[in-house]
PDB file of C-alpha atoms and ligand atoms in Angstrom:
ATOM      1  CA  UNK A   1     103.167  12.577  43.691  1.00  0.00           C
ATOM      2  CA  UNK A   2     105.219  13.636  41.169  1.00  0.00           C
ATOM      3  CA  UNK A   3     103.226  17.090  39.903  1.00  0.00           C
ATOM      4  CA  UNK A   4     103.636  20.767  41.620  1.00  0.00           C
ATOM      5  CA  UNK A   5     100.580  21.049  42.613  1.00  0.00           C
ATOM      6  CA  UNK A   6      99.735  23.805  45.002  1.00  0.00           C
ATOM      7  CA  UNK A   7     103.901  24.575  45.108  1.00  0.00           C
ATOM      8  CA  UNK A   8     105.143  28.109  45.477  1.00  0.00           C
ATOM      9  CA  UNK A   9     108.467  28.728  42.981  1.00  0.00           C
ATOM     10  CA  UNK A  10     110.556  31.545  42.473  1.00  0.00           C
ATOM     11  CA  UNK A  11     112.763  31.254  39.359  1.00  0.00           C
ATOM     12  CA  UNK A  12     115.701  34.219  38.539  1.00  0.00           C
ATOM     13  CA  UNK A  13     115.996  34.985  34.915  1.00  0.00           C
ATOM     14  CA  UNK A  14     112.750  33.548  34.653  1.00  0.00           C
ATOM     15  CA  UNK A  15     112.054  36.159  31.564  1.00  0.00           C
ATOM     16  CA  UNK A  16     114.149  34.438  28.926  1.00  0.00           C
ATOM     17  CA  UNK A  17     115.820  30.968  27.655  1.00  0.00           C
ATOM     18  CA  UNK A  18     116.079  28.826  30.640  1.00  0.00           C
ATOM     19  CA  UNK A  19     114.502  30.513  33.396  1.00  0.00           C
ATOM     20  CA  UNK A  20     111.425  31.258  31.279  1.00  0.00           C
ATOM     21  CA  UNK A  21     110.491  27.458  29.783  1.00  0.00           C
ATOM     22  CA  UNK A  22     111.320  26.594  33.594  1.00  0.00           C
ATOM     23  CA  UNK A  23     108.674  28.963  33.958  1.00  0.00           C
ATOM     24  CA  UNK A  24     106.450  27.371  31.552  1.00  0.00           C
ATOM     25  CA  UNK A  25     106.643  23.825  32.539  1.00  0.00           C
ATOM     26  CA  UNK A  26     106.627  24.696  36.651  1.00  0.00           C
ATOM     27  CA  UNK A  27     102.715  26.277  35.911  1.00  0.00           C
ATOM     28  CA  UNK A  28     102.195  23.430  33.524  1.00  0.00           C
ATOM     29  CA  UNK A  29     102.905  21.402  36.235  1.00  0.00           C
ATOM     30  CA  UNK A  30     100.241  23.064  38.575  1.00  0.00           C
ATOM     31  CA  UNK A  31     102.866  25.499  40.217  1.00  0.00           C
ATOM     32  CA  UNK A  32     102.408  29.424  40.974  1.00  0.00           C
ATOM     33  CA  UNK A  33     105.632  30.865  39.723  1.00  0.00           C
ATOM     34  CA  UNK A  34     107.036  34.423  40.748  1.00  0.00           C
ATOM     35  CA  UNK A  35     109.865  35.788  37.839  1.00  0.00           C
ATOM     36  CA  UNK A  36     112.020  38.038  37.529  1.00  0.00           C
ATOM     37  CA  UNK A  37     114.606  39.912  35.699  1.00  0.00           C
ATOM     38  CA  UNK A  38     115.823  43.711  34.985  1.00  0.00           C
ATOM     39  CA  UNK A  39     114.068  44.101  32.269  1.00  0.00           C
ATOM     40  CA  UNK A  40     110.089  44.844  32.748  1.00  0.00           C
ATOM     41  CA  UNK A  41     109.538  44.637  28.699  1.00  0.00           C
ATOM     42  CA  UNK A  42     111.043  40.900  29.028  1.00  0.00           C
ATOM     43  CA  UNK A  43     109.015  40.217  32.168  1.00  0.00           C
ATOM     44  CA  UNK A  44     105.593  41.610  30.478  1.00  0.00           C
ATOM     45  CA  UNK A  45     106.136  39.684  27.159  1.00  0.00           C
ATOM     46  CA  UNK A  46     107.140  36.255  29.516  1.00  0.00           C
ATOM     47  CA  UNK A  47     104.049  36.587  31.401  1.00  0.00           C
ATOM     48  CA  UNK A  48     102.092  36.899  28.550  1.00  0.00           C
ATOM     49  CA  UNK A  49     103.973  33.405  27.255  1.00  0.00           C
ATOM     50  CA  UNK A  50     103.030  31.656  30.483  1.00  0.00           C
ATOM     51  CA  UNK A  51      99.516  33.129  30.478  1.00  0.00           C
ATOM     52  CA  UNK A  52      98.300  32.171  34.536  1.00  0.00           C
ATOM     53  CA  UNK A  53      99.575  31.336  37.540  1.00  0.00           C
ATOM     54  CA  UNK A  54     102.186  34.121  37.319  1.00  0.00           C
ATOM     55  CA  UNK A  55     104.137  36.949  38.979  1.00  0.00           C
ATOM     56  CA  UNK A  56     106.583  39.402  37.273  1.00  0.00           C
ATOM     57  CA  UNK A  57     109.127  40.677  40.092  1.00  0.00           C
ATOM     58  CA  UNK A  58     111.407  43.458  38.249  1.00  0.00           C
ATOM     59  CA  UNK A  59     114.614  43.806  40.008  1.00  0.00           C
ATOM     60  CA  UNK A  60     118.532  42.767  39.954  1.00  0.00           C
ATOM     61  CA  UNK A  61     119.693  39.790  42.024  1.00  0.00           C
ATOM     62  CA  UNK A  62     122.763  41.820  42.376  1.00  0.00           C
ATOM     63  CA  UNK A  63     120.797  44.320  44.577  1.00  0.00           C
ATOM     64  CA  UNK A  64     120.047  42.797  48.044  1.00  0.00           C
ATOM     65  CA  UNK A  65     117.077  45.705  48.381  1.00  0.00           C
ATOM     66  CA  UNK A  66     115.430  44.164  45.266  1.00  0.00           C
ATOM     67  CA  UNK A  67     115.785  40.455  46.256  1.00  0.00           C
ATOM     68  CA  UNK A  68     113.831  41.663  49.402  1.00  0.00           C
ATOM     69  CA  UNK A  69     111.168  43.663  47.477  1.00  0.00           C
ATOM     70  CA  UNK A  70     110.853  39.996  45.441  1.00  0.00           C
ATOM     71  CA  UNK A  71     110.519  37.744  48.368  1.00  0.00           C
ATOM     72  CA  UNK A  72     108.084  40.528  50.050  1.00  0.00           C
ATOM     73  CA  UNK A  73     105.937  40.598  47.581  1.00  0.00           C
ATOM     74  CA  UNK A  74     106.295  36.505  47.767  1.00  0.00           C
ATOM     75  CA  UNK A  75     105.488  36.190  51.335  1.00  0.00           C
ATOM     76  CA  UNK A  76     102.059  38.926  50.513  1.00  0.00           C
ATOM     77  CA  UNK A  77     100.932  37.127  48.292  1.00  0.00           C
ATOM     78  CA  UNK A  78     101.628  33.145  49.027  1.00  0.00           C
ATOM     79  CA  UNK A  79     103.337  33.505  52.380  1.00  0.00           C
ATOM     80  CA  UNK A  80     105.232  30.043  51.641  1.00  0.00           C
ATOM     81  CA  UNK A  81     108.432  29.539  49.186  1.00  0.00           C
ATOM     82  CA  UNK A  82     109.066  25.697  47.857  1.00  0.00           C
ATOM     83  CA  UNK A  83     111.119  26.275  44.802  1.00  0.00           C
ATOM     84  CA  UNK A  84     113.685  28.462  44.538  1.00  0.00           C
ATOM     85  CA  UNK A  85     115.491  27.916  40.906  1.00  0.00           C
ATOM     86  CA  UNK A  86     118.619  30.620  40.788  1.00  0.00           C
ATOM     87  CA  UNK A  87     118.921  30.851  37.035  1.00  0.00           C
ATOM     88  CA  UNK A  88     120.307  34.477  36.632  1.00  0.00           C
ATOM     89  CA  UNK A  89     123.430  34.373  34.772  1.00  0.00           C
ATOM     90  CA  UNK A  90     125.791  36.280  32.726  1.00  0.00           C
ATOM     91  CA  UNK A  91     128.699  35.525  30.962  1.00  0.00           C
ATOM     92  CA  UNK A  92     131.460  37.867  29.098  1.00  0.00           C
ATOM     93  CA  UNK A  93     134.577  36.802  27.552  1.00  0.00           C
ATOM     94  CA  UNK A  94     137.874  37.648  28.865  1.00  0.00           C
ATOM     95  CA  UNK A  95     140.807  35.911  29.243  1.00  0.00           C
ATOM     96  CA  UNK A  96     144.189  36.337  32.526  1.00  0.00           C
ATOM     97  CA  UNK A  97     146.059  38.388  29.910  1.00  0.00           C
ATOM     98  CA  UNK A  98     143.472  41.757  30.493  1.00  0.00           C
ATOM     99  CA  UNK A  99     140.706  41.054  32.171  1.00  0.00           C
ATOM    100  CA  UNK A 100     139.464  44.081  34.580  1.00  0.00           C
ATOM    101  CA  UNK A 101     137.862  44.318  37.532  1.00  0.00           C
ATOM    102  CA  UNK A 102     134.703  45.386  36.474  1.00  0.00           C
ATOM    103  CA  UNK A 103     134.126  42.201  34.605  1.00  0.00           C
ATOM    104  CA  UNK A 104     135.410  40.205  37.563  1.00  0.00           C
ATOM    105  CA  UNK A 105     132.925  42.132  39.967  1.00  0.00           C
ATOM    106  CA  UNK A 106     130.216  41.842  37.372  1.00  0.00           C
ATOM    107  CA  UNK A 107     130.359  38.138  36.285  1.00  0.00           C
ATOM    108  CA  UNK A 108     130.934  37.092  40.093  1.00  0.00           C
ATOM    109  CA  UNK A 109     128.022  39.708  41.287  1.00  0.00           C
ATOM    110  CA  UNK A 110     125.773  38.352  39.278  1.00  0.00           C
ATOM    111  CA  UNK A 111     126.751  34.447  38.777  1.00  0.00           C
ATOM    112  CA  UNK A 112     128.130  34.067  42.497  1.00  0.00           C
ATOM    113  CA  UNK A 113     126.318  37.102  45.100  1.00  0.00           C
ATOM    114  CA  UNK A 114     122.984  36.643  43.514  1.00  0.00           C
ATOM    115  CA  UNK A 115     122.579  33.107  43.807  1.00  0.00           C
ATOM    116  CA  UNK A 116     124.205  33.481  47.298  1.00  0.00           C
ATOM    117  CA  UNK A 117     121.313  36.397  48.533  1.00  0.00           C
ATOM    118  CA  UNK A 118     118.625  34.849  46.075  1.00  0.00           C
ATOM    119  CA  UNK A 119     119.112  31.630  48.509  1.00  0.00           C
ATOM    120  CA  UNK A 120     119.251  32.906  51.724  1.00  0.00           C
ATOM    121  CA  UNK A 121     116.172  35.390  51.501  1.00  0.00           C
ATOM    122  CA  UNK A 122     114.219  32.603  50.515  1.00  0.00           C
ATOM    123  CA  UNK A 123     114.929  30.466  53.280  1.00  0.00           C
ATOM    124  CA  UNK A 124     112.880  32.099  56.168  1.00  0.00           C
ATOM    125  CA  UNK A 125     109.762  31.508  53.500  1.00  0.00           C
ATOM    126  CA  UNK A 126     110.926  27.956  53.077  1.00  0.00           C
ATOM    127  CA  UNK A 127     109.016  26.973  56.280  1.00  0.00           C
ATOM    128  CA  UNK A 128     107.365  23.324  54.458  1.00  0.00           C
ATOM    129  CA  UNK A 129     110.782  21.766  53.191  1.00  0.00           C
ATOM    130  CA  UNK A 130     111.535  22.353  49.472  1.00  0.00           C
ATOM    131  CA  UNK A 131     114.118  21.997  46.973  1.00  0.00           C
ATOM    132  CA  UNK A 132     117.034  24.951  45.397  1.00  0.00           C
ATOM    133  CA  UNK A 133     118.097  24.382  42.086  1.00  0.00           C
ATOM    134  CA  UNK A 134     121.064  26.873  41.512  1.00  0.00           C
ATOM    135  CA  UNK A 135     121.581  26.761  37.351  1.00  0.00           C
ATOM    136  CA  UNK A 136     125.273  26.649  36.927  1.00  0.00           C
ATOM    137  CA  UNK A 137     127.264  25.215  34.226  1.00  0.00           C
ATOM    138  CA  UNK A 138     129.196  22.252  32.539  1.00  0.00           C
ATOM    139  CA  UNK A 139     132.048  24.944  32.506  1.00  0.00           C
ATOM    140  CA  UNK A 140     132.244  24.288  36.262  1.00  0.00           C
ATOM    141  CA  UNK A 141     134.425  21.434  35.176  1.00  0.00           C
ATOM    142  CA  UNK A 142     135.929  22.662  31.816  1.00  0.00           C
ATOM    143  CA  UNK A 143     139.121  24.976  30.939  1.00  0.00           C
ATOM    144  CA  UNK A 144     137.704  27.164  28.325  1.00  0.00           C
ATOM    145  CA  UNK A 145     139.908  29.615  27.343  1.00  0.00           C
ATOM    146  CA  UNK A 146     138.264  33.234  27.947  1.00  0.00           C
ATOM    147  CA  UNK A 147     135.951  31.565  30.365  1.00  0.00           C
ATOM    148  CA  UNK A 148     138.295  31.742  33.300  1.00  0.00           C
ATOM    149  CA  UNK A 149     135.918  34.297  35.565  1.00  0.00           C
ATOM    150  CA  UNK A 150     132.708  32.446  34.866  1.00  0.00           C
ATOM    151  CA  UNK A 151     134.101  28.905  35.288  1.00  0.00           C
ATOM    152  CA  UNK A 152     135.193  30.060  38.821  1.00  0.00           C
ATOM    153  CA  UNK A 153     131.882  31.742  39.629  1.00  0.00           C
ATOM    154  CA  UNK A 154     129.538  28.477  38.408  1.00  0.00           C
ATOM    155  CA  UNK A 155     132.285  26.523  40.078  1.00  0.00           C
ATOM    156  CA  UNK A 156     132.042  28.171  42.922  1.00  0.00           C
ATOM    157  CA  UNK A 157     128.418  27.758  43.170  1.00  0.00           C
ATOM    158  CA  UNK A 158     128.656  24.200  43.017  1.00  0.00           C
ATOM    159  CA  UNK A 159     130.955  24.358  45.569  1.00  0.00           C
ATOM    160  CA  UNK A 160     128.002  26.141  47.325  1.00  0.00           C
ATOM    161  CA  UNK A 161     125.197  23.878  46.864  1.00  0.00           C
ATOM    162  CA  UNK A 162     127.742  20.854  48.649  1.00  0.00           C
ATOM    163  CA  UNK A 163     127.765  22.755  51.924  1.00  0.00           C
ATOM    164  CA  UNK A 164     124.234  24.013  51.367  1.00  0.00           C
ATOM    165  CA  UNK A 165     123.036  20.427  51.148  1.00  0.00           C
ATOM    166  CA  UNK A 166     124.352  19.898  54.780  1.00  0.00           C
ATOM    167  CA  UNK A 167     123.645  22.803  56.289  1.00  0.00           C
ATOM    168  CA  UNK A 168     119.830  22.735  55.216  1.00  0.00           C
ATOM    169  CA  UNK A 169     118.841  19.333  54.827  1.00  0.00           C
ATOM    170  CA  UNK A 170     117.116  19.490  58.920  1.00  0.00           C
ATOM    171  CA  UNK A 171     115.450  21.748  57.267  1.00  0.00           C
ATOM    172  CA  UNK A 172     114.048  19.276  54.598  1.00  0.00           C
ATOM    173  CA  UNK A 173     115.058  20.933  51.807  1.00  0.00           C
ATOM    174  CA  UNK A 174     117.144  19.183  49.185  1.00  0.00           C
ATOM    175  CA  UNK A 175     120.000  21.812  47.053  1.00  0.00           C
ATOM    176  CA  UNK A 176     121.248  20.822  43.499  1.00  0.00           C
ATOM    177  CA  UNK A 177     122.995  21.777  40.761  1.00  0.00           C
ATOM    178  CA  UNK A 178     121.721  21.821  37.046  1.00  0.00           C
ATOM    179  CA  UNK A 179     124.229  22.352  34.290  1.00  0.00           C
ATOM    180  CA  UNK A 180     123.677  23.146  31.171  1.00  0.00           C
ATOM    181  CA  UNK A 181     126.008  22.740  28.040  1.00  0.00           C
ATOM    182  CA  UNK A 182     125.707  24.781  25.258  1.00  0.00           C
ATOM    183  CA  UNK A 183     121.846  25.475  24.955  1.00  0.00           C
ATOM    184  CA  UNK A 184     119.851  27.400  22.492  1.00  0.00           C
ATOM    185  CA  UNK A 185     119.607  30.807  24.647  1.00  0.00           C
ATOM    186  CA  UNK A 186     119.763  34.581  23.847  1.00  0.00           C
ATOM    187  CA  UNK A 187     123.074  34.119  26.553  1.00  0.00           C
ATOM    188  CA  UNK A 188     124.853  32.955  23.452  1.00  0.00           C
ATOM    189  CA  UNK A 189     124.617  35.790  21.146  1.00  0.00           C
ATOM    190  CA  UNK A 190     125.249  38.271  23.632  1.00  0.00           C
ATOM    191  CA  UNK A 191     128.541  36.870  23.965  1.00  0.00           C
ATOM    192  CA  UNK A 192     129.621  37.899  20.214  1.00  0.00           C
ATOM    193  CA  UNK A 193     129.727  41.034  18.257  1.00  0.00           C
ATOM    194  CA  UNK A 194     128.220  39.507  15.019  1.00  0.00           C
ATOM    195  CA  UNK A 195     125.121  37.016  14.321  1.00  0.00           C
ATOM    196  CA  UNK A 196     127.925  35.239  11.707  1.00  0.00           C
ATOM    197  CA  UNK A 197     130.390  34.920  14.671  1.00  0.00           C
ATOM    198  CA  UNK A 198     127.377  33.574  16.903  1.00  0.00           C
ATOM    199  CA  UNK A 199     126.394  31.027  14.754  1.00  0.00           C
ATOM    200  CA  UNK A 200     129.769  29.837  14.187  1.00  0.00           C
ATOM    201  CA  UNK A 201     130.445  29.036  17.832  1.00  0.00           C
ATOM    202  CA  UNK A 202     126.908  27.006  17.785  1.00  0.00           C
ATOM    203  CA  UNK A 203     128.057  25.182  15.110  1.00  0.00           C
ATOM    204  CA  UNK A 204     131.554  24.261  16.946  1.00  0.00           C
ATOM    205  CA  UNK A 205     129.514  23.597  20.396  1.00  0.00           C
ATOM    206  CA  UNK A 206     127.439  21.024  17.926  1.00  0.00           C
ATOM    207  CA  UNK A 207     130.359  19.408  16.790  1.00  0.00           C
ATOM    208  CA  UNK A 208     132.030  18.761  19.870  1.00  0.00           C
ATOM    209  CA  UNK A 209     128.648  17.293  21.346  1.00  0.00           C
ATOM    210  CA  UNK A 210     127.800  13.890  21.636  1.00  0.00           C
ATOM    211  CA  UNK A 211     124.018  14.284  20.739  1.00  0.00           C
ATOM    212  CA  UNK A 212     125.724  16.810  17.676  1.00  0.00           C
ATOM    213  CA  UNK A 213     123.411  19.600  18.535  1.00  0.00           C
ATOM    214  CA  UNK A 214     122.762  22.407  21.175  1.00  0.00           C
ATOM    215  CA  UNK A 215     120.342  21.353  23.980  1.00  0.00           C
ATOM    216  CA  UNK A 216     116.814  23.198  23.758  1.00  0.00           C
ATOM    217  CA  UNK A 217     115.268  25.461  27.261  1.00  0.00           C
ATOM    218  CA  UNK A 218     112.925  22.823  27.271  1.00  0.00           C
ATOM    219  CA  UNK A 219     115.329  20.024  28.131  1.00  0.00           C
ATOM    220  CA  UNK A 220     116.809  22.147  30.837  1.00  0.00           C
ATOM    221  CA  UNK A 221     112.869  22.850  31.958  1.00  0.00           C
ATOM    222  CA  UNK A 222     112.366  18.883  32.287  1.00  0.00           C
ATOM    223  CA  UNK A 223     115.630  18.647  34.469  1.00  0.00           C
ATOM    224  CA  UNK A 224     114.907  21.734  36.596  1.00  0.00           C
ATOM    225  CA  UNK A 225     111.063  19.905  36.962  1.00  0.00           C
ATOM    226  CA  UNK A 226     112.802  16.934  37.859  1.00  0.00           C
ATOM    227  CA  UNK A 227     114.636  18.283  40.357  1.00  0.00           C
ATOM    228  CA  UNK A 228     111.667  20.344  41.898  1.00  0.00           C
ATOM    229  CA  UNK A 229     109.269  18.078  42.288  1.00  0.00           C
ATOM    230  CA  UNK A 230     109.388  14.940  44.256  1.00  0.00           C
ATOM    231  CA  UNK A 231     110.309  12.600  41.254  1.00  0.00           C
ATOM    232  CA  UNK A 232     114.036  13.417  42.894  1.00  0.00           C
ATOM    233  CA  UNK A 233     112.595  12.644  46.604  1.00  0.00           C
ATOM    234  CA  UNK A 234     116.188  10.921  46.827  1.00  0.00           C
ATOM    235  CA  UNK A 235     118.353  13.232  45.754  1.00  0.00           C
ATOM    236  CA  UNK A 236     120.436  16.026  46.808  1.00  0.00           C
ATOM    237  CA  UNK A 237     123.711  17.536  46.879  1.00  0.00           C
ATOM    238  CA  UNK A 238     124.326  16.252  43.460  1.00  0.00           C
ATOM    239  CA  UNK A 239     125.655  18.282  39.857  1.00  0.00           C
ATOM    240  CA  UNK A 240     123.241  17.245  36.986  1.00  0.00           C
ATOM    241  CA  UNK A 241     124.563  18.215  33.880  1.00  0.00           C
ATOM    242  CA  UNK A 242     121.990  18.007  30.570  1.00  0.00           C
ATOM    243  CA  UNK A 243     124.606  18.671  27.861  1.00  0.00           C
ATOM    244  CA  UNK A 244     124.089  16.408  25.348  1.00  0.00           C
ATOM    245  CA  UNK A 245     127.357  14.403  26.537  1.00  0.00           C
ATOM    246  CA  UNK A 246     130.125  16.955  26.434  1.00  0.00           C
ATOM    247  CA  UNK A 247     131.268  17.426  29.440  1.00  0.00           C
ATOM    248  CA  UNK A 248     131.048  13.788  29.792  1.00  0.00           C
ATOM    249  CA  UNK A 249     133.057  12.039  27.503  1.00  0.00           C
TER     250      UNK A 249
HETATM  251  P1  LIG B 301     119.232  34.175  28.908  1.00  0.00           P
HETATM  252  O1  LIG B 301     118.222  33.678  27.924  1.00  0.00           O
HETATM  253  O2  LIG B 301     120.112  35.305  28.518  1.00  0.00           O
HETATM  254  O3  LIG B 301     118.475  34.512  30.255  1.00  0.00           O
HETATM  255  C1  LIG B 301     119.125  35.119  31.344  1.00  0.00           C
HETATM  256  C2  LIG B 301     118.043  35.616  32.305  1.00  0.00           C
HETATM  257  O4  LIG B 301     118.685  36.145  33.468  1.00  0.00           O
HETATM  258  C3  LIG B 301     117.201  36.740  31.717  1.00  0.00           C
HETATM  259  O5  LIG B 301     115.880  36.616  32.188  1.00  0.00           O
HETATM  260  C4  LIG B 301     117.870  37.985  32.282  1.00  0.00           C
HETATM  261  O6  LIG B 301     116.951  39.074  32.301  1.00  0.00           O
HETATM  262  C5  LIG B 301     118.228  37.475  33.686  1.00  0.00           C
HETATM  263  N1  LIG B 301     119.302  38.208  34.329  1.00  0.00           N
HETATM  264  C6  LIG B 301     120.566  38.415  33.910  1.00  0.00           C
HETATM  265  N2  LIG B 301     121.245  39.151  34.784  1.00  0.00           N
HETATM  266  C7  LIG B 301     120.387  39.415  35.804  1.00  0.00           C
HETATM  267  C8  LIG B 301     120.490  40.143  37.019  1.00  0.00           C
HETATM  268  N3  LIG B 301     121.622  40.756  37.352  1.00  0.00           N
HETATM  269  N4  LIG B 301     119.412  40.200  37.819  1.00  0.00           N
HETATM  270  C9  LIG B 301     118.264  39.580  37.493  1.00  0.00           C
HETATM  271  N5  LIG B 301     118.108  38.883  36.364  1.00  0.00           N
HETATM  272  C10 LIG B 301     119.150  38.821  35.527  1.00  0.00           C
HETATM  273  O7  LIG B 301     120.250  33.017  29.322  1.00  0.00           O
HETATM  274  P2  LIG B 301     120.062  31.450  29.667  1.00  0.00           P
HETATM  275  O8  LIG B 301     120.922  30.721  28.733  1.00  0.00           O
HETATM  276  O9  LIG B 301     118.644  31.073  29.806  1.00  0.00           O
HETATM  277  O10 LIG B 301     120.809  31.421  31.088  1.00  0.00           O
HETATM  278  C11 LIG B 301     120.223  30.890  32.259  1.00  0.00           C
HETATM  279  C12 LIG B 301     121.316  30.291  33.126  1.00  0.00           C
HETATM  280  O11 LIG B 301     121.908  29.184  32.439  1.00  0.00           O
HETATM  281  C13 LIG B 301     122.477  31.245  33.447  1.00  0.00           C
HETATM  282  O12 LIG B 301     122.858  31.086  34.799  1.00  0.00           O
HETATM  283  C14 LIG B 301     123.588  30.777  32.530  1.00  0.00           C
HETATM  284  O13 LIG B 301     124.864  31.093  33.032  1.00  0.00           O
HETATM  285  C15 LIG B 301     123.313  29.286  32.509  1.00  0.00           C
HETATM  286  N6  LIG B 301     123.912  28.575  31.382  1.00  0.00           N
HETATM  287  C16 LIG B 301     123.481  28.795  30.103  1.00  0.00           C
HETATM  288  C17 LIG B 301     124.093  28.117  29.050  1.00  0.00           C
HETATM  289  C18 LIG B 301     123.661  28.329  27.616  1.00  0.00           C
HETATM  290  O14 LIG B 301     124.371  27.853  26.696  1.00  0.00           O
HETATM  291  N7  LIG B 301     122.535  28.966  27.343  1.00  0.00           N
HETATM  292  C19 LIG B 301     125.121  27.208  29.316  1.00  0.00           C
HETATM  293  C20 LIG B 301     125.521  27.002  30.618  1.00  0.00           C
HETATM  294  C21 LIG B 301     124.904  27.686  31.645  1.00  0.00           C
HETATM  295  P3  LIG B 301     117.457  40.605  32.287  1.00  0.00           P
HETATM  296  O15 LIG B 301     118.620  40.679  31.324  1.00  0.00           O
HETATM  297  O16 LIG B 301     116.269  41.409  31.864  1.00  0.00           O
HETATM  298  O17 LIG B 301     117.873  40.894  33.698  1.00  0.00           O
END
C-alpha cells in the first residue's frame, strides 16, 4: 500500500513553501490534512490551493495553549493522528560576535520547543502507529557563518528524532528527519533586506550545488510522502537530506 488513504496528518507551516506542497501532495495522496500557521490570510489562501480534504488550525507552535486548541480540534473532528510533519521554522541571521537573546529564544522557540510540544500532543492521538517527520535542515551538519543559533536548533532536533525513534517505536510509530538544502521558499527572502541581496544568495546556494540549482517544495513534498506513507515501512531513525548534493559532497 503505498497511498494515504484514509490517513489523518497534521503538517506545521503547512500555509507556505514546504509545509503547504506537503499539504498538497498528502490530499493528493488520499490524506485529510489539518494546517496551520499564524497567519489566517496564509491559511485561507492555502486552503483554497489544496481545495478538499482540509483544515486550517491558526495558532503558534510556540504557544503550548494553541498546539492544544490544534490537536482538539483534531481529535473532534478525526479522533485519530497518523502523520505528524513538524515543518514550522524560522531562521534569522546572527553571528557569536552580537547575537541577543531574543533571537536565541526566538529561533530555538520556534525551531526546537515547537517541534518538541507539536510531537508530544500528538502522541496520545497516535493510537494506530504512524510516522513524525520533523523538517530540519542540511545546516544540521554545516558551519555557516551567521547560522550558528539555527544550526544548533535543527541539530538539535535531529538529535531528537534519534531518541524519539527508541522511545516510540512499541508504539509503532517510525520518527525521521527530512532536510532540506537551499529550496525555493518565501524562508529565503525573509532572511535579507533587499530582493537584489536575496537573489544573490540563490544564485551562490546554486553554485555550490551539485544539481546547480535550488530544490523546488515539491521535491521536499515527494520526500516528506515518502516518509509518511508506507513506501518507508523500513525505515526510521534516519536524516534524509534532499539538497541537490551539497551537504553531501
Ligand atoms: P516558509 O515558506 O517561510 O514557511 C514557513 C511556514 O511556517 C509558514 O507556514 C509559517 O506561517 C509557519 N510558521 C513560522 N513560524 C511559525 C510559528 N511560530 N508557529 C506556527 N507556524 C509558523 O518556509 P519553508 O522554507 O517552507 O520552511 C519549512 C521548513 O523547512 C522550516 O523548518 C525551515 O527551517 C526548513 N528549511 C527550509 C529551507 C529552505 O531553503 N527553504 C532549508 C532548510 C530547512 P506563519 O508565518 O503564518 O506562521
Amino acid at each position: 500500500m503505498s497511498n494515504l488513504e484514509g490517513k489523518v496528518a497534521v503538517i506545521t507551516g503547512g500555509s507556505s513553501g514546504i509545509g503547504l506542497a506537503t499539504a498538497k501532495r498528502f490530499v493528493n495522496e488520499g490524506a485529510y490534512v489539518f494546517i496551520t500557521g499564524r497567519r489566517q490570510s496564509e491559511l485561507d489562501n492555502a486552503k483554497a490551493e489544496i481545495g478538499k480534504n482540509v483544515t486550517t488550525v491558526q495558532g503558534d507552535v510556540t504557544n503550548l495553549a494553541d498546539l492544544d486548541q490544534l490537536y482538539a480540534t483534531v481529535k473532534a473532528e478525526k479522533g485519530v493522528v497518523d502523520i505528524v510533519v513538524a515543518n514550522a521554522g524560522f531562521i534569522e541571521h546572527a553571528q557569536i560576535f552580537d547575537l541577543s537573546e531574543a533571537h536565541y529564544d526566538k529561533t530555538m522557540d520556534i525551531n526546537v520547543k515547537g517541534v518538541v510540544f507539536t510531537v508530544q500532543k500528538a502522541l496520545p492521538l497516535m493510537t494506530r502507529g504512524g510516522s513524525i517527520v520533523v523538517v530540519s535542515s542540511i545546516i544540521n551538519v554545516k558551519g555557516v557563518p551567521a547560522h550558528g543559533t539555527y544550526a544548533a536548533a535543527k541539530a538539535g532536533v535531529r538529535a531528537l528524532v534519534r531518541v524519539w525513534t527508541q522511545e516510540l517505536k512499541d508504539r509503532r510509530i517510525r520518527v525521521n528527519t527530512l532536510s532540506p538544502g537551499a529550496t525555493e521558499t518565501p524562508i529565503i527572502r525573509g532572511q535579507f533586506d533587499s530582493d537584489e541581496a536575496s537573489d544573490a544568495a540563490k544564485t551562490m546556494f546554486a553554485s555550490i550545488t551539485p544539481l546547480g540549482r535550488l530544490g523546488l517544495p515539491e521535491e521536499l513534498a515527494a520526500a516528506a510522502y515518502f516518509l509518511a506513507s508506507d513506501e518507508s515501512s523500513y525505515i526510521t531513525g534516519i536524516d534524509l537530506p534532499v539538497d541537490g548534493g551539497l551537504a553531501q559532497v
